[in-house]
Amino acid sequence: MTDAPSSPVDRAFDVLRATAAGTGLTLSEIARATGLAKSTTLRLLTALERNGAVTRIEQRYRLGPLVNELDPIPTSPAYERIRRVLTPFLAHLFEATRATVHLATLHGDEVVYLNKLHGPRPIPSPSRIGGGLPAYCTGVGKAMLAFDDAAAERVAQGPMVEWTDTTLTSPDALAVELAEIRRRRRAVDRAELTPGLYCVAAPVFDDDEEGTGGTRAVAALSASAADGAALARLEPLVTRVAVAASRSMASDR
């Protein structure tokens, strides 16, 4: 008995599995991985994107928000504590900047967004509460990787997909950037994941109010802008709020 020909549903799952195997694959890469024609692959990807199963940034595809809804990022007392203690600081950062602001933590090699605030006309962004994005090309991710050697090493050993022209794609370039973040206590996303989306982020520590001594960051706060020139205004505000947030985390015991 021969196997029955694959159905459109089978082919859609083939495309979804291929997309899940990478951190950002092009149409050609997914077609090659599945053995499907590019026209068929594009049609399936379009349907999956329409339903939130995959998301596209420029020419690359990755798993979309539907996957997080079906299999959400695990909750934990530690995540809930971070959200409880730091959400007031996120609100203060929003009031001070009137920018889209994020609160995130690390989950494996990705950042998980625990909270997000924005005005009536937010900058288009792939971030969503409960969703994850690659740590190496987000401001909040780099702010935490700079103070988590184990996570930074894992990220450096994995694929570093070039989402935009400014994405860091080599371990050496990432190491240089993380060293600068440790020195300045803030990270910048220069449209490294999404064209036209810039942000500045600062780490939040749990046991050291200033983040000195190389302690591990448990979270990060960020503010976004539509152009790089706005970051200079946001940097001192984000850094100041993150320092105050670290004091609050340290005292919440």
Short mmCIF file of C-alpha atoms in Angstrom, two decimals:
data_model
loop_
_atom_site.label_atom_id
_atom_site.label_comp_id
_atom_site.label_asym_id
_atom_site.label_seq_id
_atom_site.Cartn_x
_atom_site.Cartn_y
_atom_site.Cartn_z
CA MET A 1 0.00 0.00 0.00
CA THR A 2 1.37 3.40 -0.95
CA ASP A 3 1.05 6.48 1.16
CA ALA A 4 -1.86 8.74 0.28
CA PRO A 5 -0.92 12.00 -1.48
CA SER A 6 -0.38 14.83 0.97
CA SER A 7 -3.34 17.12 1.46
CA PRO A 8 -3.22 20.93 1.65
CA VAL A 9 -3.43 20.60 5.44
CA ASP A 10 -0.44 18.24 5.44
CA ARG A 11 1.55 20.70 3.32
CA ALA A 12 0.59 23.59 5.61
CA PHE A 13 1.92 21.64 8.60
CA ASP A 14 5.10 20.87 6.65
CA VAL A 15 5.59 24.61 6.12
CA LEU A 16 4.83 25.34 9.78
CA ARG A 17 7.34 22.73 10.97
CA ALA A 18 10.01 24.11 8.63
CA THR A 19 9.37 27.63 9.91
CA ALA A 20 9.63 26.45 13.51
CA ALA A 21 13.05 24.90 12.80
CA GLY A 22 14.67 28.29 12.24
CA THR A 23 14.77 31.69 13.87
CA GLY A 24 13.85 33.43 10.62
CA LEU A 25 13.71 31.73 7.22
CA THR A 26 13.15 33.08 3.74
CA LEU A 27 10.55 31.76 1.31
CA SER A 28 13.27 29.96 -0.65
CA GLU A 29 14.66 28.30 2.49
CA ILE A 30 11.24 27.07 3.56
CA ALA A 31 10.44 25.79 0.07
CA ARG A 32 13.75 23.95 -0.03
CA ALA A 33 13.18 22.43 3.42
CA THR A 34 9.70 21.18 2.52
CA GLY A 35 10.36 20.19 -1.09
CA LEU A 36 7.39 22.29 -2.19
CA ALA A 37 7.26 24.69 -5.11
CA LYS A 38 7.87 28.31 -4.13
CA SER A 39 4.42 29.30 -5.40
CA THR A 40 2.78 26.65 -3.20
CA THR A 41 4.95 27.60 -0.23
CA LEU A 42 4.08 31.29 -0.63
CA ARG A 43 0.37 30.50 -0.81
CA LEU A 44 0.55 28.44 2.39
CA LEU A 45 2.68 31.02 4.19
CA THR A 46 0.20 33.75 3.24
CA ALA A 47 -2.65 31.73 4.74
CA LEU A 48 -0.64 30.93 7.87
CA GLU A 49 0.34 34.58 8.28
CA ARG A 50 -3.28 35.67 7.86
CA ASN A 51 -4.22 33.38 10.74
CA GLY A 52 -1.33 34.41 12.97
CA ALA A 53 0.52 31.09 12.78
CA VAL A 54 3.57 32.72 11.20
CA THR A 55 4.76 36.29 11.09
CA ARG A 56 6.92 37.99 8.47
CA ILE A 57 9.54 40.65 9.01
CA GLU A 58 10.88 41.92 5.71
CA GLN A 59 11.60 38.70 3.76
CA ARG A 60 11.88 36.29 6.68
CA TYR A 61 9.27 34.18 8.43
CA ARG A 62 9.07 32.92 11.99
CA LEU A 63 6.35 31.47 14.21
CA GLY A 64 3.54 33.91 14.92
CA PRO A 65 1.37 34.92 17.89
CA LEU A 66 -1.09 32.05 17.39
CA VAL A 67 1.61 29.62 18.54
CA ASN A 68 1.98 31.51 21.82
CA GLU A 69 -1.80 31.48 22.28
CA LEU A 70 -1.94 27.70 21.76
CA ASP A 71 1.19 27.01 23.81
CA PRO A 72 1.77 30.11 25.93
CA ILE A 73 5.06 31.03 27.56
CA PRO A 74 5.00 29.33 30.98
CA THR A 75 4.06 31.56 33.86
CA SER A 76 6.06 31.41 37.06
CA PRO A 77 6.16 33.13 40.45
CA ALA A 78 9.37 34.86 39.32
CA TYR A 79 7.68 36.29 36.20
CA GLU A 80 4.66 37.39 38.22
CA ARG A 81 6.90 39.10 40.77
CA ILE A 82 8.74 40.98 38.02
CA ARG A 83 5.45 42.08 36.47
CA ARG A 84 3.99 43.12 39.83
CA VAL A 85 6.99 45.10 41.03
CA LEU A 86 8.02 46.68 37.73
CA THR A 87 4.74 47.53 36.00
CA PRO A 88 4.43 50.80 37.99
CA PHE A 89 7.88 51.78 36.71
CA LEU A 90 6.79 50.92 33.17
CA ALA A 91 3.80 53.21 33.63
CA HIS A 92 6.10 55.96 34.92
CA LEU A 93 8.36 55.50 31.89
CA PHE A 94 5.36 55.82 29.58
CA GLU A 95 4.25 59.02 31.30
CA ALA A 96 7.76 60.47 31.03
CA THR A 97 8.31 59.55 27.38
CA ARG A 98 4.85 59.06 25.80
CA ALA A 99 6.60 56.37 23.75
CA THR A 100 5.75 52.69 23.35
CA VAL A 101 7.41 51.05 26.36
CA HIS A 102 8.16 47.42 27.19
CA LEU A 103 8.89 45.26 30.20
CA ALA A 104 10.62 42.01 29.32
CA THR A 105 12.59 39.11 30.77
CA LEU A 106 14.64 36.27 29.28
CA HIS A 107 13.10 32.89 28.50
CA GLY A 108 15.80 30.65 27.06
CA ASP A 109 17.38 32.51 24.16
CA GLU A 110 14.40 34.80 23.60
CA VAL A 111 12.91 37.77 25.36
CA VAL A 112 9.39 37.41 26.73
CA TYR A 113 7.32 40.57 26.95
CA LEU A 114 5.60 40.74 30.34
CA ASN A 115 3.93 44.10 29.73
CA LYS A 116 3.65 46.78 27.07
CA LEU A 117 2.11 50.26 27.08
CA HIS A 118 1.52 52.53 24.11
CA GLY A 119 -0.48 55.54 23.03
CA PRO A 120 -3.37 55.69 20.56
CA ARG A 121 -1.01 55.59 17.56
CA PRO A 122 1.77 53.13 18.45
CA ILE A 123 4.78 52.45 16.25
CA PRO A 124 4.23 49.16 14.38
CA SER A 125 6.12 46.50 16.32
CA PRO A 126 6.19 42.68 16.40
CA SER A 127 6.26 42.66 20.22
CA ARG A 128 3.20 41.46 22.14
CA ILE A 129 2.53 40.66 25.79
CA GLY A 130 3.33 36.98 26.36
CA GLY A 131 5.14 36.69 23.05
CA GLY A 132 8.82 36.11 22.43
CA LEU A 133 11.42 37.59 20.08
CA PRO A 134 15.13 36.89 19.52
CA ALA A 135 17.24 38.39 22.29
CA TYR A 136 20.27 39.37 20.19
CA CYS A 137 18.40 41.87 18.00
CA THR A 138 16.18 43.61 20.54
CA GLY A 139 17.14 46.35 22.96
CA VAL A 140 15.66 44.58 25.98
CA GLY A 141 17.33 41.32 24.94
CA LYS A 142 20.80 42.81 24.59
CA ALA A 143 20.39 44.71 27.88
CA MET A 144 19.88 41.38 29.66
CA LEU A 145 22.37 39.30 27.66
CA ALA A 146 25.11 41.74 28.70
CA PHE A 147 24.62 40.61 32.30
CA ASP A 148 23.92 36.91 31.72
CA ASP A 149 27.03 35.12 30.47
CA ALA A 150 25.33 31.73 30.05
CA ALA A 151 22.50 33.14 27.94
CA ALA A 152 24.90 35.24 25.86
CA GLU A 153 27.02 32.16 25.14
CA ARG A 154 23.97 30.16 24.04
CA VAL A 155 22.86 32.93 21.71
CA ALA A 156 26.34 33.28 20.22
CA GLN A 157 26.42 29.56 19.41
CA GLY A 158 23.05 29.58 17.67
CA PRO A 159 21.99 31.04 14.32
CA MET A 160 21.95 34.83 14.22
CA VAL A 161 19.57 35.69 11.40
CA GLU A 162 20.02 38.98 9.54
CA TRP A 163 16.56 40.51 9.95
CA THR A 164 17.64 43.94 8.68
CA ASP A 165 20.78 45.61 7.38
CA THR A 166 21.75 46.59 10.94
CA THR A 167 21.22 43.21 12.66
CA LEU A 168 24.27 41.85 14.50
CA THR A 169 25.01 38.47 12.90
CA SER A 170 28.38 37.42 14.33
CA PRO A 171 29.35 36.33 17.86
CA ASP A 172 32.29 38.75 17.82
CA ALA A 173 30.11 41.74 16.95
CA LEU A 174 27.64 40.73 19.65
CA ALA A 175 30.42 40.38 22.24
CA VAL A 176 31.71 43.88 21.46
CA GLU A 177 28.21 45.31 21.78
CA LEU A 178 27.52 43.52 25.07
CA ALA A 179 30.77 44.83 26.54
CA GLU A 180 29.70 48.38 25.64
CA ILE A 181 26.28 47.77 27.21
CA ARG A 182 27.91 46.61 30.44
CA ARG A 183 29.95 49.81 30.48
CA ARG A 184 27.09 52.21 29.71
CA ARG A 185 24.25 50.32 31.44
CA ARG A 186 21.97 50.69 28.46
CA ALA A 187 21.35 49.03 25.09
CA VAL A 188 20.19 50.39 21.75
CA ASP A 189 18.21 48.62 19.05
CA ARG A 190 19.11 50.34 15.78
CA ALA A 191 16.21 48.94 13.75
CA GLU A 192 17.86 45.53 14.07
CA LEU A 193 14.65 43.48 14.02
CA THR A 194 12.14 45.72 12.29
CA PRO A 195 12.96 48.51 9.80
CA GLY A 196 12.05 51.91 11.21
CA LEU A 197 11.77 50.71 14.81
CA TYR A 198 14.43 51.98 17.22
CA CYS A 199 14.59 51.63 20.98
CA VAL A 200 16.74 52.17 24.03
CA ALA A 201 16.65 49.69 26.91
CA ALA A 202 18.20 49.37 30.35
CA PRO A 203 18.65 46.31 32.58
CA VAL A 204 16.88 45.80 35.87
CA PHE A 205 18.70 43.95 38.66
CA ASP A 206 17.37 42.16 41.71
CA ASP A 207 20.19 42.26 44.26
CA ASP A 208 22.16 45.38 43.42
CA GLU A 209 20.46 48.75 43.11
CA GLU A 210 22.95 50.11 40.59
CA GLY A 211 23.61 46.89 38.75
CA THR A 212 27.32 47.00 39.59
CA GLY A 213 29.46 43.96 40.20
CA GLY A 214 28.30 42.06 37.12
CA THR A 215 25.07 40.76 38.64
CA ARG A 216 22.54 39.09 36.37
CA ALA A 217 19.74 41.24 34.99
CA VAL A 218 16.31 39.79 35.74
CA ALA A 219 14.40 42.12 33.41
CA ALA A 220 14.73 45.12 31.14
CA LEU A 221 12.72 48.24 30.39
CA SER A 222 12.68 49.97 27.01
CA ALA A 223 11.18 52.89 25.10
CA SER A 224 10.73 52.91 21.32
CA ALA A 225 11.00 55.55 18.64
CA ALA A 226 10.43 55.80 14.90
CA ASP A 227 13.88 57.28 14.25
CA GLY A 228 17.32 57.00 15.79
CA ALA A 229 17.57 60.71 16.55
CA ALA A 230 14.92 60.40 19.27
CA LEU A 231 17.00 57.92 21.27
CA ALA A 232 19.24 60.59 22.79
CA ARG A 233 16.21 62.08 24.57
CA LEU A 234 14.99 58.67 25.74
CA GLU A 235 18.30 57.27 27.03
CA PRO A 236 18.56 59.18 30.35
CA LEU A 237 14.86 58.64 31.11
CA VAL A 238 15.02 54.87 30.54
CA THR A 239 18.25 54.53 32.51
CA ARG A 240 16.94 56.54 35.47
CA VAL A 241 13.71 54.54 35.69
CA ALA A 242 15.61 51.23 35.42
CA VAL A 243 17.88 52.18 38.32
CA ALA A 244 14.86 53.02 40.47
CA ALA A 245 13.22 49.75 39.38
CA SER A 246 16.31 47.81 40.47
CA ARG A 247 16.10 49.37 43.93
CA SER A 248 12.47 48.32 44.16
CA MET A 249 13.25 44.74 43.10
CA ALA A 250 16.03 44.53 45.69
CA SER A 251 13.75 45.76 48.46
CA ASP A 252 10.85 43.44 47.54
CA ARG A 253 11.93 40.41 49.52
#
